[in-house]
Short mmCIF file of C-alpha atoms and ligand atoms in Angstrom, two decimals:
data_model
loop_
_atom_site.label_atom_id
_atom_site.label_comp_id
_atom_site.label_asym_id
_atom_site.label_seq_id
_atom_site.Cartn_x
_atom_site.Cartn_y
_atom_site.Cartn_z
CA MET R 1 0.06 -0.07 0.07
CA ALA R 2 1.32 3.50 -1.01
CA ILE R 3 0.98 6.64 0.38
CA VAL R 4 -1.82 8.56 -1.00
CA CYS R 5 -1.30 12.33 -1.50
CA LYS R 6 -4.33 14.59 -1.49
CA SER R 7 -5.03 17.52 -4.15
CA GLN R 8 -5.53 21.06 -2.80
CA ALA R 9 -9.55 20.57 -3.10
CA GLU R 10 -9.19 17.31 -0.86
CA ILE R 11 -6.95 19.16 1.39
CA GLU R 12 -9.74 21.90 1.72
CA LYS R 13 -12.32 19.00 2.36
CA MET R 14 -10.08 17.56 4.96
CA ARG R 15 -10.10 21.05 6.62
CA HIS R 16 -13.74 20.97 6.61
CA SER R 17 -13.96 17.78 8.42
CA GLY R 18 -10.95 19.03 10.85
CA ARG R 19 -13.13 21.99 11.96
CA ILE R 20 -16.24 19.99 12.55
CA LEU R 21 -14.07 17.84 14.50
CA ARG R 22 -12.89 20.80 16.53
CA GLN R 23 -16.03 21.95 17.39
CA VAL R 24 -16.94 18.61 18.84
CA LEU R 25 -13.85 18.42 20.94
CA ASN R 26 -14.43 22.13 22.14
CA MET R 27 -17.87 21.23 23.30
CA VAL R 28 -16.86 17.93 24.97
CA ARG R 29 -13.66 19.26 26.83
CA GLU R 30 -16.05 21.72 28.92
CA LEU R 31 -18.07 18.64 30.20
CA ALA R 32 -14.96 17.15 31.73
CA VAL R 33 -15.79 18.23 35.19
CA ALA R 34 -15.97 16.38 38.61
CA GLY R 35 -18.90 14.04 38.79
CA ALA R 36 -19.37 13.69 35.09
CA SER R 37 -18.63 10.04 33.82
CA THR R 38 -16.98 9.49 30.76
CA MET R 39 -20.22 8.15 29.05
CA ASP R 40 -21.73 11.34 29.68
CA LEU R 41 -18.93 12.77 27.16
CA GLU R 42 -19.60 10.17 24.94
CA HIS R 43 -23.50 10.94 24.58
CA ALA R 44 -22.74 14.55 24.24
CA ALA R 45 -20.42 14.10 21.46
CA GLU R 46 -22.47 11.63 19.53
CA GLU R 47 -25.20 14.01 19.55
CA LYS R 48 -23.01 16.77 18.21
CA ILE R 49 -21.53 14.89 15.66
CA LYS R 50 -24.86 14.08 14.22
CA GLU R 51 -26.15 17.45 14.42
CA LEU R 52 -23.06 18.84 12.55
CA GLY R 53 -24.12 16.55 9.77
CA ALA R 54 -20.93 14.01 10.25
CA ARG R 55 -20.45 10.57 10.78
CA PRO R 56 -18.16 9.12 13.81
CA ALA R 57 -14.96 7.63 12.60
CA PHE R 58 -14.25 5.16 15.47
CA LYS R 59 -17.56 3.73 16.41
CA GLY R 60 -17.73 0.19 14.40
CA TYR R 61 -13.87 0.43 13.40
CA HIS R 62 -12.81 -2.90 14.43
CA ASP R 63 -15.64 -3.24 16.57
CA TYR R 64 -14.74 -0.17 18.67
CA PRO R 65 -17.95 0.56 20.58
CA CYS R 66 -18.05 4.24 20.97
CA VAL R 67 -17.55 7.48 19.21
CA LEU R 68 -14.95 8.81 21.59
CA CYS R 69 -11.85 7.22 23.33
CA THR R 70 -11.57 8.56 27.08
CA SER R 71 -8.34 7.69 28.54
CA VAL R 72 -8.01 8.88 32.36
CA ASN R 73 -4.81 9.39 34.37
CA GLN R 74 -2.86 6.14 33.63
CA GLU R 75 -4.43 5.21 30.66
CA ILE R 76 -2.77 6.00 27.71
CA VAL R 77 -5.12 5.66 24.79
CA HIS R 78 -8.24 3.89 23.66
CA GLY R 79 -10.03 4.05 27.08
CA ILE R 80 -13.96 3.10 26.49
CA PRO R 81 -16.52 5.46 27.73
CA SER R 82 -18.14 4.04 30.67
CA GLN R 83 -21.08 5.16 32.88
CA ARG R 84 -19.02 3.85 36.12
CA ARG R 85 -15.87 5.88 35.31
CA VAL R 86 -16.69 8.99 37.10
CA LEU R 87 -14.26 11.91 36.59
CA LYS R 88 -13.00 13.61 39.95
CA ALA R 89 -10.96 16.53 40.62
CA GLY R 90 -7.30 16.36 39.78
CA ASP R 91 -7.58 13.72 37.12
CA ILE R 92 -6.66 14.24 33.57
CA VAL R 93 -8.61 12.84 30.70
CA SER R 94 -7.60 12.37 27.05
CA ILE R 95 -10.42 12.77 24.49
CA ASP R 96 -9.78 11.30 21.24
CA CYS R 97 -12.21 11.53 18.42
CA GLY R 98 -12.79 11.09 14.64
CA VAL R 99 -15.24 12.30 12.19
CA VAL R 100 -16.09 11.42 8.56
CA VAL R 101 -17.52 14.24 6.35
CA ASP R 102 -18.24 13.78 2.65
CA GLY R 103 -15.72 10.72 2.68
CA TYR R 104 -12.91 12.38 4.33
CA TYR R 105 -11.85 11.72 7.92
CA ALA R 106 -10.48 13.84 10.75
CA ASP R 107 -8.94 12.67 14.00
CA ALA R 108 -7.78 14.68 16.88
CA ALA R 109 -7.07 14.63 20.58
CA ILE R 110 -6.58 16.66 23.62
CA THR R 111 -5.86 15.80 27.41
CA VAL R 112 -7.51 18.09 29.54
CA PRO R 113 -7.52 18.51 33.66
CA VAL R 114 -10.98 17.74 35.01
CA GLY R 115 -12.40 21.03 35.95
CA GLY R 116 -9.92 22.77 34.40
CA ALA R 117 -6.90 22.42 37.04
CA THR R 118 -4.38 19.88 38.13
CA THR R 119 -1.26 19.44 40.11
CA PRO R 120 1.61 21.59 38.80
CA GLU R 121 3.44 18.13 37.87
CA LEU R 122 0.49 17.17 35.57
CA GLN R 123 0.04 20.50 34.03
CA ARG R 124 3.73 20.26 33.01
CA LEU R 125 3.04 16.78 31.31
CA LEU R 126 0.00 18.33 29.35
CA ASP R 127 2.02 21.29 28.36
CA VAL R 128 5.15 19.32 27.36
CA THR R 129 2.94 16.85 25.28
CA ARG R 130 1.13 19.47 23.48
CA GLU R 131 4.14 21.48 22.74
CA SER R 132 5.88 18.07 21.40
CA LEU R 133 3.01 17.72 19.15
CA TYR R 134 3.71 21.36 17.56
CA ARG R 135 7.47 20.43 17.58
CA GLY R 136 6.34 17.24 15.37
CA ILE R 137 4.25 19.68 13.19
CA GLU R 138 6.83 22.11 12.52
CA ALA R 139 9.08 19.27 11.14
CA ALA R 140 6.34 18.33 8.79
CA ARG R 141 7.87 19.92 5.77
CA LEU R 142 8.69 19.04 2.30
CA GLY R 143 12.38 17.78 2.00
CA ASN R 144 11.90 16.27 5.68
CA SER R 145 11.05 12.66 6.40
CA VAL R 146 8.88 10.91 8.81
CA GLY R 147 11.94 10.37 10.79
CA ASP R 148 12.46 14.27 11.34
CA VAL R 149 8.96 14.48 12.83
CA GLY R 150 9.48 11.49 15.39
CA ALA R 151 12.82 13.00 16.35
CA ALA R 152 11.58 16.36 16.95
CA VAL R 153 8.85 15.16 19.09
CA GLN R 154 11.09 12.75 21.04
CA GLU R 155 13.81 15.07 21.44
CA TYR R 156 11.46 17.67 23.35
CA VAL R 157 9.53 14.84 25.50
CA GLU R 158 12.90 13.46 26.55
CA ALA R 159 14.91 16.74 27.31
CA ASN R 160 11.85 17.51 29.51
CA GLY R 161 12.09 14.38 31.48
CA PHE R 162 9.16 12.40 30.31
CA SER R 163 8.90 9.22 27.88
CA ILE R 164 7.36 8.66 24.62
CA VAL R 165 5.13 5.58 24.09
CA ARG R 166 6.34 3.17 21.35
CA GLU R 167 3.41 0.90 21.08
CA PHE R 168 1.25 3.08 19.20
CA VAL R 169 2.03 5.72 16.43
CA GLY R 170 0.50 8.26 14.27
CA HIS R 171 -0.65 7.56 10.75
CA GLY R 172 -1.72 8.89 7.35
CA ILE R 173 -5.08 9.90 7.02
CA GLY R 174 -7.83 10.66 4.22
CA ARG R 175 -10.44 8.52 2.68
CA GLN R 176 -9.43 6.14 5.57
CA LEU R 177 -8.75 6.58 9.20
CA HIS R 178 -5.65 4.95 9.06
CA GLU R 179 -3.33 5.37 5.78
CA GLU R 180 0.34 4.96 5.19
CA PRO R 181 2.57 6.21 6.43
CA GLN R 182 3.00 5.08 10.08
CA VAL R 183 4.19 8.07 12.24
CA PRO R 184 5.93 7.10 15.34
CA ASN R 185 6.64 9.78 17.76
CA PHE R 186 10.31 8.70 18.00
CA GLY R 187 12.83 8.43 15.14
CA VAL R 188 16.09 9.51 13.32
CA ARG R 189 16.44 12.56 11.53
CA GLY R 190 16.72 11.71 7.87
CA HIS R 191 15.07 8.47 7.98
CA GLY R 192 11.75 6.93 6.72
CA ALA R 193 9.39 7.96 4.04
CA ARG R 194 10.32 11.46 2.57
CA LEU R 195 7.38 14.05 3.02
CA GLU R 196 5.93 14.98 -0.34
CA GLU R 197 3.15 17.78 -1.16
CA GLY R 198 -0.26 16.52 -0.34
CA MET R 199 0.47 13.85 2.37
CA VAL R 200 -1.81 14.35 5.23
CA LEU R 201 -0.45 13.04 8.44
CA ALA R 202 -2.04 12.49 12.11
CA ILE R 203 0.57 13.28 14.38
CA GLU R 204 -0.39 12.28 17.96
CA PRO R 205 2.18 11.95 20.55
CA MET R 206 1.45 9.62 23.69
CA VAL R 207 3.72 10.62 26.83
CA ASN R 208 4.15 8.96 30.06
CA ALA R 209 5.28 10.83 33.06
CA GLY R 210 7.34 7.67 34.18
CA ARG R 211 8.66 4.76 32.09
CA PRO R 212 7.49 4.50 28.44
CA GLY R 213 6.06 0.90 28.63
CA ALA R 214 2.31 0.07 27.79
CA ARG R 215 -0.07 -2.73 28.44
CA LEU R 216 -3.45 -3.61 27.40
CA LEU R 217 -6.38 -4.07 29.65
CA SER R 218 -8.33 -7.23 29.48
CA ASP R 219 -11.10 -5.23 27.53
CA LYS R 220 -8.60 -5.55 24.86
CA TRP R 221 -8.70 -1.86 23.83
CA THR R 222 -7.37 0.32 26.95
CA ALA R 223 -3.81 0.56 27.00
CA VAL R 224 -2.23 1.68 30.42
CA THR R 225 1.12 2.64 31.47
CA GLU R 226 3.11 -0.50 32.97
CA ASP R 227 4.52 1.60 35.90
CA GLY R 228 1.08 3.21 36.85
CA SER R 229 2.25 6.78 35.83
CA TYR R 230 0.00 9.24 34.28
CA SER R 231 0.10 9.66 30.51
CA ALA R 232 -1.21 12.44 28.04
CA HIS R 233 -2.23 12.34 24.46
CA PHE R 234 -2.47 15.46 21.70
CA GLU R 235 -3.24 14.83 18.22
CA HIS R 236 -3.91 17.06 14.87
CA CYS R 237 -4.13 16.22 11.37
CA VAL R 238 -1.47 18.08 9.33
CA ALA R 239 -1.01 18.38 5.81
CA VAL R 240 2.54 18.66 3.95
CA THR R 241 2.37 21.95 1.60
CA ARG R 242 4.60 23.90 -0.26
CA ASN R 243 3.92 26.62 2.23
CA GLY R 244 4.66 24.53 5.01
CA PRO R 245 2.56 22.49 7.23
CA MET R 246 -1.23 23.36 7.63
CA ILE R 247 -3.20 22.06 10.56
CA LEU R 248 -6.50 20.73 9.36
CA THR R 249 -8.24 20.17 12.67
CA GLU R 250 -8.00 23.69 14.39
N1 MF3 L 301 -6.53 8.29 17.40
C1 MF3 L 301 -6.68 7.06 17.70
C2 MF3 L 301 -5.79 6.16 16.48
O1 MF3 L 301 -5.47 6.88 15.29
C3 MF3 L 301 -7.87 6.36 17.72
C4 MF3 L 301 -8.41 5.31 17.06
S1 MF3 L 301 -9.61 4.67 18.12
C5 MF3 L 301 -10.50 3.40 17.24
O2 MF3 L 301 -5.71 5.18 16.50
F1 MF3 L 301 -11.35 2.79 17.55
F2 MF3 L 301 -10.93 4.03 15.79
F3 MF3 L 301 -9.58 2.40 16.93
CO1 CO L 302 -4.96 8.72 15.36
#
């Protein structure tokens, strides 16, 4: 399977999908308050996606049951919303969502402190993870390679004393949720596929406060840190253009 490059018209369509997705995430993040269950977020997101004329990208994908992934504290990614998972002050929750509009996918994630505030150390984990995404985006330029993106993310995260999760990676995106190439959040500058005009990458660093290891819970979806440390996740879809990286999900 080859990397599918998108025309300018296709990139505009993907930006439209991305903007709709951002509206969903902006609404859901406000619901991440103490006493809310992650299923409350799920229900609101599903409603909003419908209202905006989009279709959820995750629900039904390899039998995944929900429109959101909600990963709390030591959960890294793919946490399944549940009525029993009630958020409390001090928690952090990653909200990951995907939509399809007119055949084109968008995929993005944010991690937010429940009720808007957490401890200084966890706030630093969120800030470093978000900034590492922007370092990766900056590297998504013509002439660079996939390895430059990963190296930019990894160097920033490790310089700040946190760890990159290796078990899950970013990906190409377009008419499918997951396309080539894989986009690891680690790498060697100059290695991997060359970035070409029209490539669209979902860059999604997952950063652990402690050791890098991950394991899967018995639900076969939820990935948690091996050492029980907390983990954060941010994601944007980014087009590689002659004018530099263009974020499609803001
Ligand atoms: N952003 C995640 C990814 O690209 C979310 C996928 S959830 C799934 O892997 F349910 F669709 F698998
Ligand atoms: Co993704």
